CSV table of C-alpha atoms and ligand atoms in Angstrom, one decimal:
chain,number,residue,atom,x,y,z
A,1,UNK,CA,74.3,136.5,102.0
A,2,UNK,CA,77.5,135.0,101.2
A,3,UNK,CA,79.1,135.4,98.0
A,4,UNK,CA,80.9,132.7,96.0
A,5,UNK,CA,84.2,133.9,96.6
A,6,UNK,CA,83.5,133.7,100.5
A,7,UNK,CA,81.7,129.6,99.9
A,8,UNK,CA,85.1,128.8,98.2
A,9,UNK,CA,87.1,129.9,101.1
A,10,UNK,CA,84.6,127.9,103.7
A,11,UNK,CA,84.5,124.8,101.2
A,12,UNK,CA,88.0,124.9,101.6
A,13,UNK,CA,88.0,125.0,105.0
A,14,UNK,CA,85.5,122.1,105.3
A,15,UNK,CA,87.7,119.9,102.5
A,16,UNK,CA,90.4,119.7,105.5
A,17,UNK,CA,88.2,117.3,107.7
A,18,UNK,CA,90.0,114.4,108.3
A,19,UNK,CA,87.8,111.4,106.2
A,20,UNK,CA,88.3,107.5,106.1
A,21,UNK,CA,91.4,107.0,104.2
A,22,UNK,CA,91.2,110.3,103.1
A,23,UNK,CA,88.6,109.4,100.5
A,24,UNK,CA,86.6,112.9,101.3
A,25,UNK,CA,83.2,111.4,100.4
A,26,UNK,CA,81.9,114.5,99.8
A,27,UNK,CA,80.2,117.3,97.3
A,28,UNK,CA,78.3,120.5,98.2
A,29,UNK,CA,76.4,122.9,96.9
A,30,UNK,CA,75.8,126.4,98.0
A,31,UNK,CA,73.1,128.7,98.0
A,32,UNK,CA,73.0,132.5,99.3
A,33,UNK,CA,72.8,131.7,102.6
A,34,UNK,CA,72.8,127.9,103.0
A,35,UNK,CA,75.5,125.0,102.5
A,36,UNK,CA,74.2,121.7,101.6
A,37,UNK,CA,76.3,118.5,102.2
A,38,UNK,CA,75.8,115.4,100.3
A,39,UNK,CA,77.5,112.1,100.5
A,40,UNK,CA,79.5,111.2,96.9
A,41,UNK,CA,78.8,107.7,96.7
A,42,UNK,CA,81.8,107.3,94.0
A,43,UNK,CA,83.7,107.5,96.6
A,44,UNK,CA,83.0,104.4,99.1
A,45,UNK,CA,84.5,102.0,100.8
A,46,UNK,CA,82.8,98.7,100.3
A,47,UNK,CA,84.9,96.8,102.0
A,48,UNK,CA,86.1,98.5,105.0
A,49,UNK,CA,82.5,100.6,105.1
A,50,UNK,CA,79.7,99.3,103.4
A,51,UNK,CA,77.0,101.0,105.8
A,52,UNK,CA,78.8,104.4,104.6
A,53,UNK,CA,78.8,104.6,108.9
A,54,UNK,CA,82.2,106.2,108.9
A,55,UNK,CA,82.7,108.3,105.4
A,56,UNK,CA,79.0,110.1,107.2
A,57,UNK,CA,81.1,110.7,110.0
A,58,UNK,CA,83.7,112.3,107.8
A,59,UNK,CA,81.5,114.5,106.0
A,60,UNK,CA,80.0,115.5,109.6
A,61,UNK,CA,83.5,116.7,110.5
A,62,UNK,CA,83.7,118.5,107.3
A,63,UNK,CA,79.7,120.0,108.0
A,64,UNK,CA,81.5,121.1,111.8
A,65,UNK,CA,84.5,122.5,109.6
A,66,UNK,CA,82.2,124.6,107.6
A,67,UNK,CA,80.1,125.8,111.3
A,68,UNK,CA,83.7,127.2,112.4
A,69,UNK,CA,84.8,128.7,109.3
A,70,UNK,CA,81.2,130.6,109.1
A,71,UNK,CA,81.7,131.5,112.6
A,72,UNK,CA,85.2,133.3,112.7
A,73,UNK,CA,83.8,135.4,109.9
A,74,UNK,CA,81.3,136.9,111.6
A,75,UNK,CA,78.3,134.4,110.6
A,76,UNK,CA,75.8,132.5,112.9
A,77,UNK,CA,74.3,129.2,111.5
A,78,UNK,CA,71.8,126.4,112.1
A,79,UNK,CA,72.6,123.0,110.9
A,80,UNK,CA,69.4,120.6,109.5
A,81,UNK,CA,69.7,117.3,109.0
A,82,UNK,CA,68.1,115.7,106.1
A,83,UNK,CA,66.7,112.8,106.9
A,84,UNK,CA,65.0,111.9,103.6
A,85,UNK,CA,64.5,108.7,102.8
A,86,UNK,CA,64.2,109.8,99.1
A,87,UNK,CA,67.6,111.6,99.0
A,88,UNK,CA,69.7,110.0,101.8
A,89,UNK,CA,73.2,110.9,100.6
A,90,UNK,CA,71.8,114.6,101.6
A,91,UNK,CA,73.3,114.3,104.9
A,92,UNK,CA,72.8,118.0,105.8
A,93,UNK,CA,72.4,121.7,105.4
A,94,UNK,CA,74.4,124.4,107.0
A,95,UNK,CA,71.8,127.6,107.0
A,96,UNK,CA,72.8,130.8,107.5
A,97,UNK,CA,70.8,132.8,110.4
A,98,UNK,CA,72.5,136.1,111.2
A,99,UNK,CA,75.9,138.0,111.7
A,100,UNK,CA,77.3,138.0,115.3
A,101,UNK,CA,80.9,139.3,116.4
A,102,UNK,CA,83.0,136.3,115.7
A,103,UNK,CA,84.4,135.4,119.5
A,104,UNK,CA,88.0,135.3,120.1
A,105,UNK,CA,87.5,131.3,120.7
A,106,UNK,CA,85.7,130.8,116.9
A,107,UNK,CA,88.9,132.5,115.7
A,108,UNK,CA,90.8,130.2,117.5
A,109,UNK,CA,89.0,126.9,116.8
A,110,UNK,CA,89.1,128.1,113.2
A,111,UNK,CA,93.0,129.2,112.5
A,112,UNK,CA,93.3,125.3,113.7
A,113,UNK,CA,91.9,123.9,110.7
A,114,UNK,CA,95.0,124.2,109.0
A,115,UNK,CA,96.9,123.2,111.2
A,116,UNK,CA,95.2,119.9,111.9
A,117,UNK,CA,96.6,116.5,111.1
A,118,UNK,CA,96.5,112.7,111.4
A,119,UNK,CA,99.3,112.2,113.7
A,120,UNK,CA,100.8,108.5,114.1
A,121,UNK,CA,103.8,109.0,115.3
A,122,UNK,CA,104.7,107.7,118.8
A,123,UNK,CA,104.2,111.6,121.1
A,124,UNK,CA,105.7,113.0,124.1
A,125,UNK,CA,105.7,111.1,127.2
A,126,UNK,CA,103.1,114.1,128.6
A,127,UNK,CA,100.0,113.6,130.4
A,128,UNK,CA,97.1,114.7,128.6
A,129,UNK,CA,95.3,117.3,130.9
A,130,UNK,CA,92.1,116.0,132.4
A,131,UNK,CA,90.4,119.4,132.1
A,132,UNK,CA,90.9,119.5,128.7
A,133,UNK,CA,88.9,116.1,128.5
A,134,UNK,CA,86.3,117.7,130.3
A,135,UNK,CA,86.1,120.0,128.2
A,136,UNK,CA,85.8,117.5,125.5
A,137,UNK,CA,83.2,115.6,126.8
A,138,UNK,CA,81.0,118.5,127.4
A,139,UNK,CA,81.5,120.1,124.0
A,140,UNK,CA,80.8,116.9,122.8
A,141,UNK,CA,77.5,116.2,124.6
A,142,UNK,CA,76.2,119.8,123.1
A,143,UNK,CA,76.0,117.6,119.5
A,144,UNK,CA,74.4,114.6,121.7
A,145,UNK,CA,77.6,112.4,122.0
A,146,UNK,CA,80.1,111.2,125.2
A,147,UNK,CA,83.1,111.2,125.2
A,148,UNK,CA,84.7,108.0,127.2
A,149,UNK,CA,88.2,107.8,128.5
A,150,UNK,CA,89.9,104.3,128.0
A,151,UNK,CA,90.7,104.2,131.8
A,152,UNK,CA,92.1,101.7,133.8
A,153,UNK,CA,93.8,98.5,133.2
A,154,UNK,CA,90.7,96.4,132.5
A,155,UNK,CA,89.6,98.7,129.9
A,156,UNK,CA,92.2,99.3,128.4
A,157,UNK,CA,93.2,96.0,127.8
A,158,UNK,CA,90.0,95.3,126.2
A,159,UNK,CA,90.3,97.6,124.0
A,160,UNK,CA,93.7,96.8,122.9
A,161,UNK,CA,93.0,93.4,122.6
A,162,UNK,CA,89.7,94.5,120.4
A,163,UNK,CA,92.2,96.8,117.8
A,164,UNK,CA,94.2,94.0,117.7
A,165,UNK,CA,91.5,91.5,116.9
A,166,UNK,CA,90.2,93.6,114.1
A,167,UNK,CA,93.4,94.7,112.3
A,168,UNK,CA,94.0,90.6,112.2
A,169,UNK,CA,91.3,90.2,110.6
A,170,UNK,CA,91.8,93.1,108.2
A,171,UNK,CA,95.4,91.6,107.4
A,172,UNK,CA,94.0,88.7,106.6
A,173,UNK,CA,91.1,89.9,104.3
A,174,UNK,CA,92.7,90.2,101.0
A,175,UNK,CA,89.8,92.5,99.6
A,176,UNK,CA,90.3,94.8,102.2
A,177,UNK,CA,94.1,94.8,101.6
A,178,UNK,CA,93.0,95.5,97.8
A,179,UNK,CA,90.6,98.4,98.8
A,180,UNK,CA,93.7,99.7,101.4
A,181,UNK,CA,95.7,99.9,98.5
A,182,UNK,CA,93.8,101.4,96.3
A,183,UNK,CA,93.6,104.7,98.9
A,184,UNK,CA,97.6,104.6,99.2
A,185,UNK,CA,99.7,107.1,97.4
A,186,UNK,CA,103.2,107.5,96.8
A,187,UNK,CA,102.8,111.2,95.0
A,188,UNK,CA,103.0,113.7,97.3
A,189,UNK,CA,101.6,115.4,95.2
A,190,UNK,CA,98.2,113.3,95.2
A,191,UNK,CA,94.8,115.2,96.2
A,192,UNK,CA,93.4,112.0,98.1
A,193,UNK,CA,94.1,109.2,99.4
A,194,UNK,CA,96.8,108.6,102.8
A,195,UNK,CA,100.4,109.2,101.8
A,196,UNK,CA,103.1,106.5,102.6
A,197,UNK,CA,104.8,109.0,104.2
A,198,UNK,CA,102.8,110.0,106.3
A,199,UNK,CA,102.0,106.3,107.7
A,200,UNK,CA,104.3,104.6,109.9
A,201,UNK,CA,106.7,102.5,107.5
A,202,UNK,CA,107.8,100.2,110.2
A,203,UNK,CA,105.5,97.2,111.3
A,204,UNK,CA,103.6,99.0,114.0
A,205,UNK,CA,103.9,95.5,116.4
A,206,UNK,CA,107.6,97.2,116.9
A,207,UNK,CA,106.5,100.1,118.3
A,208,UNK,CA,106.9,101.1,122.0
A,209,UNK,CA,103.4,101.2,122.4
A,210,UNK,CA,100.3,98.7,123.0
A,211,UNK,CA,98.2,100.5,120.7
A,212,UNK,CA,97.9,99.5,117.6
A,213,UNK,CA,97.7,101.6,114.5
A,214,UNK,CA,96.3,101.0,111.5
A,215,UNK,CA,99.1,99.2,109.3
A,216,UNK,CA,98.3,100.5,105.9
A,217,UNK,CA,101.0,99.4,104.4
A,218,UNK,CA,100.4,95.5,105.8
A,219,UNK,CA,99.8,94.8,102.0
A,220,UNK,CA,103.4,95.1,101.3
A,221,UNK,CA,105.1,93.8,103.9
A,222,UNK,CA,106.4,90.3,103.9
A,223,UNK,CA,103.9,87.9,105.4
A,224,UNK,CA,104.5,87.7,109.2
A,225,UNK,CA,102.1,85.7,112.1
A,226,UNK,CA,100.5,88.2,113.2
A,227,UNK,CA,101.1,89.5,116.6
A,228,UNK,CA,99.4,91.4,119.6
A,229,UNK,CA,100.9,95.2,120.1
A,230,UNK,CA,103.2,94.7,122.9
A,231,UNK,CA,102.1,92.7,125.7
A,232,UNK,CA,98.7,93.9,126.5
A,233,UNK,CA,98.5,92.8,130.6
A,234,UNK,CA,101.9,94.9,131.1
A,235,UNK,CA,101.7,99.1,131.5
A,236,UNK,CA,102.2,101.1,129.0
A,237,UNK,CA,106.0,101.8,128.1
A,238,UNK,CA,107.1,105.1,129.0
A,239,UNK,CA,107.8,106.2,125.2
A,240,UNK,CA,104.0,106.7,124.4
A,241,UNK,CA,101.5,107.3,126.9
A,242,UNK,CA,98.3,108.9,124.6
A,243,UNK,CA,95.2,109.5,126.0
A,244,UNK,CA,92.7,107.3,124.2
A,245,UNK,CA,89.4,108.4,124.1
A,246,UNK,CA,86.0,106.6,122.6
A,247,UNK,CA,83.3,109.0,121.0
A,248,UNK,CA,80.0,107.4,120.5
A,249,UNK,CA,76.1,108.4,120.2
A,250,UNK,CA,72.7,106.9,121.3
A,251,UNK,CA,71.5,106.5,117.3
A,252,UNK,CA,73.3,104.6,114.9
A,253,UNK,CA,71.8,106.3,111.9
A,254,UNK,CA,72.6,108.7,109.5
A,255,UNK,CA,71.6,111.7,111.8
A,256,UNK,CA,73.8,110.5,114.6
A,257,UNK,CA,76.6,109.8,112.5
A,258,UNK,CA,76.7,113.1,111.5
A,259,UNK,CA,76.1,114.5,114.6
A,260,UNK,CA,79.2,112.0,115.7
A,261,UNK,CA,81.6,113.5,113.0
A,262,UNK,CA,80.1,117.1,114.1
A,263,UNK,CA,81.2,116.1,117.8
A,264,UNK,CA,84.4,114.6,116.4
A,265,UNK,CA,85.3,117.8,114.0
A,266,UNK,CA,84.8,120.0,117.4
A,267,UNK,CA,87.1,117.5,119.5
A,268,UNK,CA,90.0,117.8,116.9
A,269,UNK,CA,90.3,121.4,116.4
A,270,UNK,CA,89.7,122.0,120.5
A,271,UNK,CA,93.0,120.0,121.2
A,272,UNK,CA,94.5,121.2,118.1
A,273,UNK,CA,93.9,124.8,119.3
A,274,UNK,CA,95.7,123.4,122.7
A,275,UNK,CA,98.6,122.3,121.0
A,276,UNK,CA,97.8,118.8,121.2
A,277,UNK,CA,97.5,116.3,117.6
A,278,UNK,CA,95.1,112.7,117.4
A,279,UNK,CA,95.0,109.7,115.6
A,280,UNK,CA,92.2,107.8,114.8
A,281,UNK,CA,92.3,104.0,115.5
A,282,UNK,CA,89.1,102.7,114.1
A,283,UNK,CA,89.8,99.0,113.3
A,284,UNK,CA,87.9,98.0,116.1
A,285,UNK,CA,84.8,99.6,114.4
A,286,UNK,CA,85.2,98.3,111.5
A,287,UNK,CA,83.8,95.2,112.0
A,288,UNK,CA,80.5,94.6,113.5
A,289,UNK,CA,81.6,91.7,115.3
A,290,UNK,CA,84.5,94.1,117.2
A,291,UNK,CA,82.1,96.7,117.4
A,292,UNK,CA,79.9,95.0,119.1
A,293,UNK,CA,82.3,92.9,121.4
A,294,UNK,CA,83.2,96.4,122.4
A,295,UNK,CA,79.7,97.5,123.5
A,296,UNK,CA,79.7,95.1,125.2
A,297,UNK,CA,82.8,94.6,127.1
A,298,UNK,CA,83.1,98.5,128.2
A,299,UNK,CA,79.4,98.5,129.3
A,300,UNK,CA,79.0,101.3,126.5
A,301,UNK,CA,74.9,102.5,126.7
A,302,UNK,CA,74.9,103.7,123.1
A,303,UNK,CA,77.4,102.9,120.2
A,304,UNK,CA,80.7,103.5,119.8
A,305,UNK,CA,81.4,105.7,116.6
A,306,UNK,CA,85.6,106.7,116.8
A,307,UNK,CA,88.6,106.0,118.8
A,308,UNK,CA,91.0,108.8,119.0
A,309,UNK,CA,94.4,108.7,120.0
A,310,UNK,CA,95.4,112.0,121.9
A,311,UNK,CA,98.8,113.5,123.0
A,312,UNK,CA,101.3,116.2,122.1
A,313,UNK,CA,102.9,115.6,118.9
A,314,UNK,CA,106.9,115.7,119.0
A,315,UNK,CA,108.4,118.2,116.9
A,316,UNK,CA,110.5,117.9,114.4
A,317,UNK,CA,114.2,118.2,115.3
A,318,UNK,CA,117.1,120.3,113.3
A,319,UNK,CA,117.5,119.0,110.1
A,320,UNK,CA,114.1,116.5,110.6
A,321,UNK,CA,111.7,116.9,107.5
A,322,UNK,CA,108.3,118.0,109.0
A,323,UNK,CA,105.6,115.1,108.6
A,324,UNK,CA,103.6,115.4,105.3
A,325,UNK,CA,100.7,116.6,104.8
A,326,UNK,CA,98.1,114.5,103.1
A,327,UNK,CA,96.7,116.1,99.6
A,328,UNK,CA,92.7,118.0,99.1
A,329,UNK,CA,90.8,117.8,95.9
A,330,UNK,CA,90.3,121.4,94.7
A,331,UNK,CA,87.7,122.9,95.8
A,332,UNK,CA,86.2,123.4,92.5
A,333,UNK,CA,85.6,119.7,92.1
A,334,UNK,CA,83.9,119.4,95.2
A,335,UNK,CA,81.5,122.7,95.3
A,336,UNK,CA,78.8,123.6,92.7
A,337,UNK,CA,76.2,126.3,93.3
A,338,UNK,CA,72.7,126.4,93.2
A,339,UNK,CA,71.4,128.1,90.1
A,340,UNK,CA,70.8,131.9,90.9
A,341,UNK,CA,67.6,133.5,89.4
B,401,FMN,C1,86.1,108.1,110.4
B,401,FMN,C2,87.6,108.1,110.3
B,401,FMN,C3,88.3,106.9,110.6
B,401,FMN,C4,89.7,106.9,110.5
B,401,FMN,N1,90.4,105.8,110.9
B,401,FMN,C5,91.8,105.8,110.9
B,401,FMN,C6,92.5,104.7,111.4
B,401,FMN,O1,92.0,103.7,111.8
B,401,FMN,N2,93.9,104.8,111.4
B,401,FMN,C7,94.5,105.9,111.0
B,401,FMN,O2,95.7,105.9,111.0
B,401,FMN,N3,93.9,107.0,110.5
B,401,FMN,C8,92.5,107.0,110.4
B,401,FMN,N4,91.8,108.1,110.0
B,401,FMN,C9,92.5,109.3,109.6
B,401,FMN,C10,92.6,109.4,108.1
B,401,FMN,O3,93.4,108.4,107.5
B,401,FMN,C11,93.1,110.8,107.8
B,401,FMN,O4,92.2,111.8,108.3
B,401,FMN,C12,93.3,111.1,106.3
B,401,FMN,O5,94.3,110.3,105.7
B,401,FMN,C13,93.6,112.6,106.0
B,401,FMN,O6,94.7,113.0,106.7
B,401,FMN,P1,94.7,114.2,107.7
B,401,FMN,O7,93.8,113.8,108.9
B,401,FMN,O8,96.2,114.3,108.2
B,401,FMN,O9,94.2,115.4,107.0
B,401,FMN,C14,90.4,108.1,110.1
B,401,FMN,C15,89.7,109.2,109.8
B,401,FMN,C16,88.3,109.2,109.9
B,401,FMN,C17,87.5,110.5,109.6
């Protein structure tokens, strides 16, 4: 049985998943010895998401959060999904099954929850290791999802030329830009949304790099023809060589996108715990007409759910500020508790 003081903690824990422009779609309630996870609809993205595809994915990483933090504290769990078509923004329920001795590698995976964030600056010109990838991919395949490396020239100038594609079209989408906006905070002190500072301010065409971030702050920019990241048939400069990796699933439903963000929520903290930081790069599947070009073009069997930008993160230098860290709503707000009695 775990008490409420103990749900707060895990909530809190959970409310550190990375989520869609940090809208963190999501409410729970908690039982004795079950967490249920529901989708908070007030919270969408009707522009960039209507399906809800990637804020389930969120709340799966935040479900995967909640699996870890119940796990370093000695607690072994089983996670249902809820496929009910009556109640479909019940995406799951996180049941408590026994106590076990939390393993050195749960303690691990779960003191990187904290430490996790977006990272979008340009990292260290060091090779991801492949057996960490490995490891990835069969992690990864334990929640029923791959793991793909964007290898080789061919592919990944495909996919560059995809990113590209789809953060033109975003640009020029002015309800999209609206939406954007309406996620972007200048408070630091904000509990949602992504803080400027913690997006690249520059145009990210200027960056050493042919992959493409999001531009969130395209909005407010002065108008500029849009341009492909770097030239996309030469190598990669030697400033930024990430490892960039596509997650995907056989489904494309509400139980796979969970399992997706599960998979996801287990990649991050696994390279976190190795000293390593991502960045998501998701305007390719944003748009079912990029999404679908990509299927097609990497031969995918299955559909691709994230692209993740891997590499080691550079620290900061004397002096540097340390990158910010985007806000949490408090965990009150998010977690209610089932009535006892
Ligand atoms: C499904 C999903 C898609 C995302 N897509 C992007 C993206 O395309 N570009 C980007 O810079 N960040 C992306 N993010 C990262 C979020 O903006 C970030 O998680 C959020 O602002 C909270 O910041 P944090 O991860 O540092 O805690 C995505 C996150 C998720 C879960």
């Amino acid at each position: 049985m775990v008490q409420e003081q103990d749900w707060t903690q895990v909530v809190a824990a959970a409310t550190r998943a990375p989520s869609i422009h940090n809208t963190q779609p999501w409410r729970f309630v908690a039982g004795p010895d079950r967490l249920e996870l529901h989708l908070d609809p007030d919270r969408s993205l009707p522009v960039l998401d209507p399906t809800g595809r990637q804020q389930v994915i969120s709340c799966g990483i935040a479900v995967e959060f909640a699996v870890v933090a119940l796990a370093a504290r000695g607690l072994a769990t089983e996670v249902d999904p809820v496929p009910d078509p009556a109640d479909p923004g019940h995406l799951a329920t996180v049941r408590i099954t026994g106590s076990v001795d939390a393993p050195a590698d749960d303690r691990a995976l779960a003191a990187a929850i904290e430490r996790r964030h977006t990272v979008r600056a340009p990292f260290e010109p060091r090779t991801v290791p492949d057996d960490l990838v490995e490891r990835l991919q069969a992690e990864a395949a334990g929640y029923g999802a791959w793991v793909k490396p964007i290898a080789g020239e061919d592919e990944e100038i495909a996919t560059v030329l995809l990113t590209s594609r789809a953060e033109e079209i975003e640009q020029g989408d002015p309800d999209y830009l609206a939406e954007l906006e309406r996620w972007l905070r200048t408070d630091p002190a904000a509990v949602d949304g992504v803080p400027t500072d913690a997006v690249p301010s520059g145009d990210p065409h200027e960056r050493a790099s042919n992959w493409l971030v999001r531009d969130f702050v395209a909005g407010q920019r002065d108008p500029h023809r849009f341009r492909v990241a770097g030239d996309p048939a030469a190598p990669p400069p030697e400033v930024e060589r990430p490892a960039v990796v596509l997650m995907g699933t056989h489904g494309d439903d509400r139980v796979a996108w969970v399992l997706a963000g599960r998979a996801v929520g287990r990649v991050l903290l696994r390279i976190t715990a190795a000293g390593l930081a991502a960045s998501p790069l998701t305007q390719a599947l944003d748009w079912p007409a990029t999404r679908v070009r990509m299927r097609a073009q990497l031969s995918l069997v299955g559909h691709p759910q994230m692209l993740l930008r891997l590499g080691y993160p550079r620290q900061p230098g004397e002096g540097e500020p340390a990158p910010p860290v985007s806000g949490r709503r408090p965990v009150q707000d998010v977690l209610s508790f089932e009535p006892t009695g």
